[in-house]
Each structure stands twice: as structure tokens, then as C-alpha cells.
Amino acid sequence: YEVHVQTMGSDVIGRSNGVVDSFLGIRFASEPQRWENAVVLERLPVPHYDASYNRPACPQDNPLFPLQSEDCLFVNVWRPARNASSKVLLPV
């Protein structure tokens, strides 16, 4: 099922299996132009950010990683699942 958190000015939508909440492919820096430095984002690019699937991995010389891209500035976050009424902050 879907889980939502507010971060970086967006509602980030992840997935939960009831034990672990996962937020996959959260962009943390702007898409770099070739040979330019990436810029850390202050806000996510959309108000409802879909973090329910993996984004491309950075290029590697490994056939087990078919989805590869130079635009790979994403982070995956997992946390223990919690019920909606819980006000306890959890580590990530």
C-alpha cells in the first residue's frame, strides 16, 4: 500500500509491505549536464513525487544492471513501517 511523507516541499509517495516502508528513487540533485557539477535540490521537482520504483543506476561495467544512466542522482530510503496514528519519529 502507499505511504506518504512530507519532505523537500513535496508529498513523497512510497510503498509499504506492513513491515518496511520504502521510498525509492528520490532525486537529491539536479540532472547534471555532461562535465558540469550537479546542484543539490532545495525542493523536489513536483508536488507529489512518486518514490515507488527504482530509477536508473549509475553506469557500471556489470551486465546485472541493465538500467543505467548518467542521470543517477537518486537515493533510496527504507524505514520500519508504522501505523498512521503513531507520532514517534523513526530513523531512516
PDB file of C-alpha atoms in Angstrom, residues 1-3 14-22 79-84 90:
ATOM      1  CA  TYR A   1       0.000   0.000   0.000  1.00  0.00           C
ATOM      2  CA  GLU A   2       1.004   3.638  -0.389  1.00  0.00           C
ATOM      3  CA  VAL A   3       2.701   5.666   2.335  1.00  0.00           C
ATOM      4  CA  GLY A  14       6.356   5.380  -1.267  1.00  0.00           C
ATOM      5  CA  ARG A  15       5.258   1.786  -0.712  1.00  0.00           C
ATOM      6  CA  SER A  16       4.868  -0.353   2.390  1.00  0.00           C
ATOM      7  CA  ASN A  17       4.582  -4.091   2.924  1.00  0.00           C
ATOM      8  CA  GLY A  18       3.463  -3.554   6.539  1.00  0.00           C
ATOM      9  CA  VAL A  19       6.946  -4.256   7.903  1.00  0.00           C
ATOM     10  CA  VAL A  20       9.110  -1.828   5.918  1.00  0.00           C
ATOM     11  CA  ASP A  21       8.244   1.470   4.206  1.00  0.00           C
ATOM     12  CA  SER A  22      10.329   2.152   1.089  1.00  0.00           C
ATOM     13  CA  ARG A  79      12.328   2.713   7.442  1.00  0.00           C
ATOM     14  CA  PRO A  80      10.388   0.453   9.787  1.00  0.00           C
ATOM     15  CA  ALA A  81       6.683   0.600   8.962  1.00  0.00           C
ATOM     16  CA  ARG A  82       4.458   2.371  11.450  1.00  0.00           C
ATOM     17  CA  ASN A  83       0.742   2.848  11.748  1.00  0.00           C
ATOM     18  CA  ALA A  84      -0.829   6.156  10.753  1.00  0.00           C
ATOM     19  CA  LEU A  90      11.762   6.810  13.301  1.00  0.00           C
TER      20      LEU A  90
END
